[in-house]
Coordinates of C-alpha atoms in Angstrom, one line a residue:
X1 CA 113.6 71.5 96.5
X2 CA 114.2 74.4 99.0
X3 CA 115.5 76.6 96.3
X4 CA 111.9 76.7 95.1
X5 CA 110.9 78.2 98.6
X6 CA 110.8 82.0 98.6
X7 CA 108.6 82.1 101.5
X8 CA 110.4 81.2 105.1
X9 CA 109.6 81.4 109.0
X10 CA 112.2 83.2 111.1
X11 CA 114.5 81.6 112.8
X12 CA 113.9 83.1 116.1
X13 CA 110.2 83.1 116.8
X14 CA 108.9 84.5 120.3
X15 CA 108.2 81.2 122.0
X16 CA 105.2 81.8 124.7
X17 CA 103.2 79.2 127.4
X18 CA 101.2 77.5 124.7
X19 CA 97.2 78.1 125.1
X20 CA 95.2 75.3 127.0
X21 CA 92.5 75.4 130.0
X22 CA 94.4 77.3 132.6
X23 CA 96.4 79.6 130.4
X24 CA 94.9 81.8 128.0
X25 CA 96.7 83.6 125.1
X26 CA 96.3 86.8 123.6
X27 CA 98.0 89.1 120.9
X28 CA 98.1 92.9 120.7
X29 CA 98.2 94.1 117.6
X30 CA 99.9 97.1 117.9
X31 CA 102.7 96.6 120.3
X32 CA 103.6 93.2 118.7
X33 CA 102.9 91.4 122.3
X34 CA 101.7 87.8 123.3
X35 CA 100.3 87.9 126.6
X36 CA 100.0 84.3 128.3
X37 CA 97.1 85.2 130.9
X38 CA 97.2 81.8 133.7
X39 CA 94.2 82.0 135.9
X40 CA 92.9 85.2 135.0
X41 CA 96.4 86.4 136.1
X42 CA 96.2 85.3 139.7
X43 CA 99.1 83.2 139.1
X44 CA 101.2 85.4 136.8
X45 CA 101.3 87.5 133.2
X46 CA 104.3 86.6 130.9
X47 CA 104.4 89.2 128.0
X48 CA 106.5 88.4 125.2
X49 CA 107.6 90.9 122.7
X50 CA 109.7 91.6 119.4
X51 CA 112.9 91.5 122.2
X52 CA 113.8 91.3 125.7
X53 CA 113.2 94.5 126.1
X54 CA 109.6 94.4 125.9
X55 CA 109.1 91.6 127.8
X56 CA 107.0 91.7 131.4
X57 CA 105.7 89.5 133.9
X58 CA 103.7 90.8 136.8
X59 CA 100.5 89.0 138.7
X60 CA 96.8 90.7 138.6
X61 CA 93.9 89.8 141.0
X62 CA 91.8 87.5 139.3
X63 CA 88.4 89.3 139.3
X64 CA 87.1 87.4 136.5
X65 CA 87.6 85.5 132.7
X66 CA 89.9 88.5 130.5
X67 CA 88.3 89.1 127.4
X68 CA 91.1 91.1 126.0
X69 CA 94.4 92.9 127.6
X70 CA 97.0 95.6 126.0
X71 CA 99.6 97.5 126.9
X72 CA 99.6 101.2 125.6
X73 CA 102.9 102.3 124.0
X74 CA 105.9 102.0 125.6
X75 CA 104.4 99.6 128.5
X76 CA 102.6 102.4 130.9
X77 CA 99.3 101.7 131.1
X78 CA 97.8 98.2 131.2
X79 CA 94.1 98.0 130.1
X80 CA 92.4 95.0 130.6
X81 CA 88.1 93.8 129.7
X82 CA 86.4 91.4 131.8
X83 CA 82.9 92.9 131.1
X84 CA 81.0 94.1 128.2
X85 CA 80.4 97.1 130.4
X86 CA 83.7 98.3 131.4
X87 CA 88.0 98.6 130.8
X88 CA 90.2 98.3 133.8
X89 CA 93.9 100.0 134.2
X90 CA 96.9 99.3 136.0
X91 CA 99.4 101.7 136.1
X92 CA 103.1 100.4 135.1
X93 CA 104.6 104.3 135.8
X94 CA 107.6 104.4 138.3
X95 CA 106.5 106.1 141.5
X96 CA 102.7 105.9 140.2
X97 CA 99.9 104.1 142.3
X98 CA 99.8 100.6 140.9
X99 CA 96.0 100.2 142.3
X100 CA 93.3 99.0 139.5
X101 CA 91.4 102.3 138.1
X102 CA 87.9 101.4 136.2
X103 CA 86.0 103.4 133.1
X104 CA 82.7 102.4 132.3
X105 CA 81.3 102.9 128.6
X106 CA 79.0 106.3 128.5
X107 CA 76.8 104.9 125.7
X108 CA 73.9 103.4 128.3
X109 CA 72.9 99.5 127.2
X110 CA 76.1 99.8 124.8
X111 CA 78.7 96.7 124.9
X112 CA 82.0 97.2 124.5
X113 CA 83.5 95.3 121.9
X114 CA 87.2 95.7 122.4
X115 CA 89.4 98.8 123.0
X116 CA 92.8 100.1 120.7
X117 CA 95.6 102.5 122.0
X118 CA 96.0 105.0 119.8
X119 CA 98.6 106.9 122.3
X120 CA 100.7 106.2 125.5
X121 CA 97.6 107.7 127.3
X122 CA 95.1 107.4 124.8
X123 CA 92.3 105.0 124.3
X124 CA 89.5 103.9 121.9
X125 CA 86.7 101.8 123.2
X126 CA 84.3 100.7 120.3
X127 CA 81.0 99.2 121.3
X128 CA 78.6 97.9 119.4
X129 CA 76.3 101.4 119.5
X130 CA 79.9 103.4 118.7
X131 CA 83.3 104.3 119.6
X132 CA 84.6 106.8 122.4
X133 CA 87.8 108.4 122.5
X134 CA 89.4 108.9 126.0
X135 CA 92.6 110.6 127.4
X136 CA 94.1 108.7 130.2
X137 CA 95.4 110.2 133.3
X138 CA 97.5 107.7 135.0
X139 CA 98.0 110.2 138.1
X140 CA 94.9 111.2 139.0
X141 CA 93.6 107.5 138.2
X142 CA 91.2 108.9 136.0
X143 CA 89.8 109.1 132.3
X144 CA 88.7 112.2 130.5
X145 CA 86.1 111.7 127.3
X146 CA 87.4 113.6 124.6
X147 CA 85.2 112.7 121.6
X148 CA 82.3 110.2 121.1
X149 CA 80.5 109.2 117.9
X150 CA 77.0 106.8 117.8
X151 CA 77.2 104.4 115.0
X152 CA 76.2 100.8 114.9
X153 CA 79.0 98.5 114.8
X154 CA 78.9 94.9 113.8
X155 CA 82.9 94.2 113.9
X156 CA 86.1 96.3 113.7
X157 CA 89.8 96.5 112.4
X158 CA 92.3 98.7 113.6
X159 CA 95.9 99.5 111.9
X160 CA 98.5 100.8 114.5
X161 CA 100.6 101.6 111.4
X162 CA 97.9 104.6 110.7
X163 CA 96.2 104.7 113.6
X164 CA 93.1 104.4 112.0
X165 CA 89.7 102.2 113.2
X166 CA 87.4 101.0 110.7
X167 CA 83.8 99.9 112.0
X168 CA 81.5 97.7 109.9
X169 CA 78.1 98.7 109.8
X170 CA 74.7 98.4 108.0
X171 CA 72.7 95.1 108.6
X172 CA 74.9 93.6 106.1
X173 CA 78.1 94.9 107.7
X174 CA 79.7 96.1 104.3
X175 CA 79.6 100.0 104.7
X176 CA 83.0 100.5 106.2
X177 CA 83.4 103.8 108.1
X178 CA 87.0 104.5 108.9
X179 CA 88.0 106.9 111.8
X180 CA 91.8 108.3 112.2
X181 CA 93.3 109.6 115.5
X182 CA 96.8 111.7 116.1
X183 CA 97.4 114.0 119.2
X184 CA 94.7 113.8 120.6
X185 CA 91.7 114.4 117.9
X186 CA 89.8 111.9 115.9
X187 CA 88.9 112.6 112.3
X188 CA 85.9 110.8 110.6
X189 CA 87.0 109.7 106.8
X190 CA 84.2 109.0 104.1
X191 CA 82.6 106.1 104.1
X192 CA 83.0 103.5 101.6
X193 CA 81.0 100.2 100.6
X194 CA 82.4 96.5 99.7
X195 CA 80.9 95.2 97.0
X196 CA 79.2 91.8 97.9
X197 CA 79.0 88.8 95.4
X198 CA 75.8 88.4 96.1
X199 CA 73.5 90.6 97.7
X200 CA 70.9 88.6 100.5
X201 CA 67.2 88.5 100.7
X202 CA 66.3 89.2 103.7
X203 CA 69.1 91.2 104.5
X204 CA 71.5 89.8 107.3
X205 CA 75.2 90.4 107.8
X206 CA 77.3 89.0 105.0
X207 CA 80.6 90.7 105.5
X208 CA 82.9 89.0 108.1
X209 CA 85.7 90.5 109.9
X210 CA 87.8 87.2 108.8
X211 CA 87.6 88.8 105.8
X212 CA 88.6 92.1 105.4
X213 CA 92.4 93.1 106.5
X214 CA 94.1 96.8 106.7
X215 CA 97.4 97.4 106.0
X216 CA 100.3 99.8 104.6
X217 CA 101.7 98.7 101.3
X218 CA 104.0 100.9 99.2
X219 CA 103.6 103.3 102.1
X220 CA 99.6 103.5 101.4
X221 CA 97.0 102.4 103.3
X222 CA 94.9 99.5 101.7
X223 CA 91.8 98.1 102.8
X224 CA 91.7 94.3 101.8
X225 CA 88.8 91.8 100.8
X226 CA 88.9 88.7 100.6
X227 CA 86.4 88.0 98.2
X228 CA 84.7 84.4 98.1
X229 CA 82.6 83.9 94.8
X230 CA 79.1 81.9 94.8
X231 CA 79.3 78.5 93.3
X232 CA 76.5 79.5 90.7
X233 CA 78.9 82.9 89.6
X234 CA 80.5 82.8 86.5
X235 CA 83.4 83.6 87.8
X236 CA 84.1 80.8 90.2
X237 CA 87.6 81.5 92.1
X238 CA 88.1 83.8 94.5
X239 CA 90.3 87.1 94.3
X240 CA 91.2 89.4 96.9
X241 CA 90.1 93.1 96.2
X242 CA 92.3 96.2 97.4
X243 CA 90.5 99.4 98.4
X244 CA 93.2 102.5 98.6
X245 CA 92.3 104.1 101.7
X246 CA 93.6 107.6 101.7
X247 CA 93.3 110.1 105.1
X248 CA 91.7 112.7 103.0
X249 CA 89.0 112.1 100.1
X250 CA 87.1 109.1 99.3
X251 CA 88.1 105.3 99.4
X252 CA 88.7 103.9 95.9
X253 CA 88.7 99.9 94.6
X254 CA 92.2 99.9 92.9
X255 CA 93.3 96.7 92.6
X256 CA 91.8 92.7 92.1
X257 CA 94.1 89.7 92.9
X258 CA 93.3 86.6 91.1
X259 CA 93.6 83.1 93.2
X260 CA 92.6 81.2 90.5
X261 CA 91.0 78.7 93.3
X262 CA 88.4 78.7 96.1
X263 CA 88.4 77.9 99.5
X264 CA 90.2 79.0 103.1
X265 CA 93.0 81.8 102.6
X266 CA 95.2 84.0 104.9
X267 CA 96.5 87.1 103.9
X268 CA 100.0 88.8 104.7
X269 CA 102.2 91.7 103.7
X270 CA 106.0 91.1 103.5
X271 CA 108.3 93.5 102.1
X272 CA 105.6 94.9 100.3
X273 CA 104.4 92.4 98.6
X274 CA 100.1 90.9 99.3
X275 CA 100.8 86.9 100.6
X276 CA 97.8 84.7 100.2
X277 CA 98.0 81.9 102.1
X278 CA 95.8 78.8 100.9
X279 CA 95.5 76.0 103.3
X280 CA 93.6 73.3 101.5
X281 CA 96.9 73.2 98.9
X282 CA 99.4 74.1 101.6
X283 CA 100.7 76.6 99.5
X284 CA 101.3 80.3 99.2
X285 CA 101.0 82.9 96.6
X286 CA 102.5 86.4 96.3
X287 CA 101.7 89.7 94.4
X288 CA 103.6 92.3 94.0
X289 CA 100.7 95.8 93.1
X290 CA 103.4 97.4 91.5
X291 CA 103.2 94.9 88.4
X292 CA 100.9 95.0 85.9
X293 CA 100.2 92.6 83.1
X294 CA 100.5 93.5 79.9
X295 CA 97.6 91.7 78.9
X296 CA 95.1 92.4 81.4
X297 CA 93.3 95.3 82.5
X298 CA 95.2 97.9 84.4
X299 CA 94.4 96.7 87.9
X300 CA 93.9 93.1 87.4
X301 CA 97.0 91.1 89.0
X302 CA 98.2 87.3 89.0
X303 CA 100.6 85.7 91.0
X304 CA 104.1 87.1 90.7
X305 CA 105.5 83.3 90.9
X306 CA 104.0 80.0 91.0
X307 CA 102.6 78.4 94.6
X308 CA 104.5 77.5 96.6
X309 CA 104.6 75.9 100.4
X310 CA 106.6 77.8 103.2
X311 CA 109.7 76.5 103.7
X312 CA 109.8 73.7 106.0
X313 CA 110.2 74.3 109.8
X314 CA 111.3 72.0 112.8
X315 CA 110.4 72.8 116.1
X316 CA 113.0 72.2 118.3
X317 CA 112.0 69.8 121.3
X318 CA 112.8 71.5 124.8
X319 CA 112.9 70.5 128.7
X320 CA 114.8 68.2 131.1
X321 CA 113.9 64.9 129.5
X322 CA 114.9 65.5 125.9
X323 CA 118.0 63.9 124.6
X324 CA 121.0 65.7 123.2
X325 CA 120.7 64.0 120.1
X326 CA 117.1 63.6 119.7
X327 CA 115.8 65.9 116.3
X328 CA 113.4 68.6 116.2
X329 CA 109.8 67.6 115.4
X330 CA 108.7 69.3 111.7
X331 CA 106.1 72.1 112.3
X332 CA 102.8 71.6 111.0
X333 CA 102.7 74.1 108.1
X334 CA 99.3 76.0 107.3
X335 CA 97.1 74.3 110.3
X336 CA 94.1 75.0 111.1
X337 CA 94.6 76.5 114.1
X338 CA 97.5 79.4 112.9
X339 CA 96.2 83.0 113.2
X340 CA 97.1 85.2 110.9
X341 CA 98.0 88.9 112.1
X342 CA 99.5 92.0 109.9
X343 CA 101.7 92.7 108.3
X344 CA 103.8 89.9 108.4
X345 CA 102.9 87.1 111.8
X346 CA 102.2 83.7 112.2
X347 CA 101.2 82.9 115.3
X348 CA 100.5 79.0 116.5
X349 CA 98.7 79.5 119.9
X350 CA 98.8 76.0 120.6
X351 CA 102.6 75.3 119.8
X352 CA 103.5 78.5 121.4
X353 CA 105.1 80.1 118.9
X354 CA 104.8 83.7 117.5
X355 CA 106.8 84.1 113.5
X356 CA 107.8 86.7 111.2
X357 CA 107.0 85.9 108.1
X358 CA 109.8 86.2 105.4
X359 CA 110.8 86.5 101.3
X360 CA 113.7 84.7 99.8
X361 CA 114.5 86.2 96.8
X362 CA 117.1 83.8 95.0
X363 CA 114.0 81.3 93.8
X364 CA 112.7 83.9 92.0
X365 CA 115.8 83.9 90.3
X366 CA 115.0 80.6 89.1
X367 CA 111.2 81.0 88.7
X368 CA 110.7 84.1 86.8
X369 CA 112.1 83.8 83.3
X370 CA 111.6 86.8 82.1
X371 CA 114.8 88.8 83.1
X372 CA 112.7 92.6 82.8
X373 CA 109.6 91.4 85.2
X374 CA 112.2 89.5 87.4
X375 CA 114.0 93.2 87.5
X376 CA 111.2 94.9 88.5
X377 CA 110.2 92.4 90.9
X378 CA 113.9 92.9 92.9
X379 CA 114.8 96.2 92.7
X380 CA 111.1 97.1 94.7
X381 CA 112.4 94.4 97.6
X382 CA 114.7 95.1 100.6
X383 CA 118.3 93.2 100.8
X384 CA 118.0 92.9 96.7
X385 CA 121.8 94.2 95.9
X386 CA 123.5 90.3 96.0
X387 CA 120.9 88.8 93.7
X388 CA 120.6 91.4 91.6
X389 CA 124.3 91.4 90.8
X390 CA 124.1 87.5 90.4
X391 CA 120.9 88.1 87.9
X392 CA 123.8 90.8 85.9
X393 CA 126.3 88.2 86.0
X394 CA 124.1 84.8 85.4
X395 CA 123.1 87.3 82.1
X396 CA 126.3 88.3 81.1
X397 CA 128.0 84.6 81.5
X398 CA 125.1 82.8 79.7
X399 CA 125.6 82.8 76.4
X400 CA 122.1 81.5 75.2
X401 CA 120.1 83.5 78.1
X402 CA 121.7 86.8 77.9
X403 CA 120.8 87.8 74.5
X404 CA 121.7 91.7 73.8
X405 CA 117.9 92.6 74.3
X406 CA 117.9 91.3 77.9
X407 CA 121.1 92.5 78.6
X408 CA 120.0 95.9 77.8
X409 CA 116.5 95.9 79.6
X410 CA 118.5 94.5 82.7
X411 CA 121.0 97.6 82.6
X412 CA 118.3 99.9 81.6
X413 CA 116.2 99.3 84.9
X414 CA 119.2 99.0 87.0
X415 CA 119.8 103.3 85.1
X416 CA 116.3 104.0 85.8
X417 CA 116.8 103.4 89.6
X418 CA 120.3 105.1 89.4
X419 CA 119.3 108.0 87.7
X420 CA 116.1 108.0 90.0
X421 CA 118.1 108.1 93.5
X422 CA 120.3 110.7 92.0
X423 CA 117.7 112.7 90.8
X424 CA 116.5 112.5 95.0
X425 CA 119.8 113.2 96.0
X426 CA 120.3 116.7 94.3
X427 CA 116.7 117.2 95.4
X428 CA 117.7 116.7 99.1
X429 CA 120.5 118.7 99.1
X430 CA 119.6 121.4 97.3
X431 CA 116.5 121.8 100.3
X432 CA 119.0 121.4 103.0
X433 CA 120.9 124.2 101.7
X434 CA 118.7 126.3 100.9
X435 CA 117.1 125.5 104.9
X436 CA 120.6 126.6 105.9
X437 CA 120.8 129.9 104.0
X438 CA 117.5 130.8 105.8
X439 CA 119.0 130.3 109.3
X440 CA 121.2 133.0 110.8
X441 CA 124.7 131.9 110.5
X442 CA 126.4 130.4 114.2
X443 CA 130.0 132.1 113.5
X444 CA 131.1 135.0 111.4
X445 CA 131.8 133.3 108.3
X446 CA 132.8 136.5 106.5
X447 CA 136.1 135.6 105.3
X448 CA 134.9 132.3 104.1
X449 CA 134.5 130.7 100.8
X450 CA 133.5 127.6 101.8
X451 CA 130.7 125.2 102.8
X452 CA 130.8 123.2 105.3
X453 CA 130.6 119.4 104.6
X454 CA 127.1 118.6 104.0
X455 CA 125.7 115.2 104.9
X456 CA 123.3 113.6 102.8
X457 CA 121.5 110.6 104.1
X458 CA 119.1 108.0 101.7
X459 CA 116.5 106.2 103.9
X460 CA 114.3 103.3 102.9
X461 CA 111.0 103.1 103.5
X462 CA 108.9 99.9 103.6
X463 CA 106.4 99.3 104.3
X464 CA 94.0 91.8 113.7
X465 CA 93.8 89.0 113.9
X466 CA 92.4 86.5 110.7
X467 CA 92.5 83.1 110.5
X468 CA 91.4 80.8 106.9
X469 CA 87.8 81.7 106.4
X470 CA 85.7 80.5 103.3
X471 CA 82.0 80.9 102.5

């Protein structure tokens, strides 16, 4: 029934030149862009974007197989690896040289593992002996080191939300060390270790970048495991672990999702809310961190609703040989060969087709019976206003369902959140006014006893790539 879907593709994807042996596809985390590389770009770049805007497609000499390509913010700079030893740049400035500039890594015998903008003219490369931080100068066709750090990496994740790098290291990759950048500086957090299931003899690495995810939830950063239990454990399913992250002070475990199951997951973040993907079942959970179970320890979480599948998708068919009338081909749901990018994309490389992944809320109407979690559950979610005035009136028409007692927690949360924004309200304008009483006044104001209007605004805050992986 589709009312029982509350998880949905988006209409529009961003449709892309589908991978295969001449045309090679890559996805930049930070910038939200699909480049479809033909030919090692000797016969043409298309980048796709979130919009047209951000769309571009130029041609690059083909000097050899990319290993990974990225625009820095705002499309000026291209960077672009073909070696382990080196990053090349193009310059996509009006009026600049568009000639190829090169920076080698200064860590001798180091490979570079990949490279993250952290600016419009700033760049990370991390290589497997460390990261260095370099400012670009597009003009003078030239880099300038700013700040280096020697550190074995195994694997690393980097959140353009934050801006912050995390390197795995150890010979069992599970010490995490996380690194932050902003204008120009890099800041080296504390250090923080996963706990493993089971710990190996001899030691070899045991933590893989499949599983391990960062993202912002609540508006805090979050480092998350996906924790795969041994068959011989007592505790046989597998659970994903959240690690708060904070820029200052040390990395704390804070909360444990239970999956009740075992074998490949994905993990997304929509609206705020952890989505665990599961593709043996074809189905998909969601938690919500906010919600805590009476009868459980504090941090310990189950599913908000039952699993469910996504919502079924049909591909439309496309090109000069399709018939009018002919009807879309259904999407294969949770394949094998989706990647899985945060917060919130699907990505089929081999369909050619880039999703944002969505909530419906209405089924959880339906699916959560109890009327105070179901609360809860909404009011935390964007777009909730329509289905929570349909929970008030489903309550207040329902003669059996909307006992007094529910009716009052209903009205009681919905006060809460009232008395809440209000309480922000006074707060804001009481600062603005008091900002204004500090300025010197623009007219001679004198001879008046009045304010002017004030304005007060409410905004909303919400809020690399991972594919199924089991042990």
């Amino acid at each position: 029934m589709s009312e029982e879907h509350y998880l949905e593709l988006c209409e529009n994807p961003v449709q892309f030149e589908h991978a295969s042996s001449v045309n090679n596809v890559f996805f930049d985390e930070a910038n939200k862009q699909v480049f479809a590389v033909r030919s090692g770009g000797a016969t043409g770049v298309v980048v796709k974007g979130p919009d047209d805007k951000s769309s571009v497609a130029f041609r690059m000499d083909d000097k050899g197989e990319v290993k990974c390509i990225k625009f820095s913010i705002g499309n000026k700079i291209l960077a672009v690896q073909r070696t382990l030893k080196s990053v090349d740049f193009i310059n996509f400035i009006p009026d600049y040289p568009h000639t190829e500039f090169t920076q080698e890594c200064k860590t001798k015998n180091a490979s570079v593992l990949g490279f993250c903008w952290t600016n419009w003219n700033e760049i990370v490369f991390i290589t497997d002996q460390g990261i260095e931080f370099y400012q670009v100068f597009p003009d003078k066709r030239s880099l300038k080191l700013l700040k280096s750090q020697s550190i074995n990496v195994n694997w690393y994740q980097y959140c353009p939300e934050t801006t912050v790098i995390l390197l795995s290291t150890t010979v069992q990759g599970n010490v995490l060390q996380p690194f932050a950048f902003r204008n120009g500086t890099m800041c080296k957090m504390s250090k923080f270790e996963i706990e493993l299931p089971v710990v190996p003899k001899p030691a070899k690495l045991s933590l893989s970048e499949r599983d391990i995810a960062m993202a912002t939830i609540y508006g805090q950063l979050f480092v998350m495991y996906l924790k795969h239990h041994s068959r011989t454990a007592n505790s046989p399913s597998a659970e994903v672990v959240l690690y708060h992250l904070p820029r200052e002070g040390a990395c704390k475990k804070t909360h444990v999702l239970k999956l009740n199951t075992t074998g490949k997951f994905a993990l997304n973040i929509v609206d705020n809310l952890v989505v665990v993907h599961h593709q043996s079942t074809q189905t998909s959970l969601i938690f919500d961190i906010k919600l805590k179970e009476p009868d459980s320890a504090v941090n310990m979480h189950q599913p908000v609703l039952p699993a469910r599948s996504i919502h079924p998708y049909r591909i439309p068919l496309a090109g000069p040989a399709v018939v009018p009338s002919q009807p879309p081909v259904p999407c294969q749901l949770y394949s094998s060969s989706w990647s899985v990018f945060q917060p919130d994309i699907i990505i089929s490389a081999s369909e050619g087709y880039l999703w944002y992944l969505q909530v419906k809320l209405p089924p959880a109407v339906i699916l959560l019976q109890d009327k105070g979690k179901l609360m809860d559950f909404l009011l935390r979610r964007r777009d909730c206003k329509m289905v929570i005035l349909s929970v008030c009136s489903q309550i207040l028409e329902s003669g059996e369902k909307g006992s007094l007692p529910v009716v009052a927690t209903v009205f009681d949360k919905l006060n809460q959140v009232y008395k809440e924004y209000l309480e922000a309200e006074q707060t804001y304008t009481a600062v603005s006014l008091l900002n204004a009483s500090e300025q010197d006044p623009p007219y001679d104001c004198t001879y008046s006893n009045t304010l002017p209007h004030t304005h007060t605004h409410t905004h909303t805050h919400t809020h690399r790539n991972s594919t199924y992986e089991a042990k």
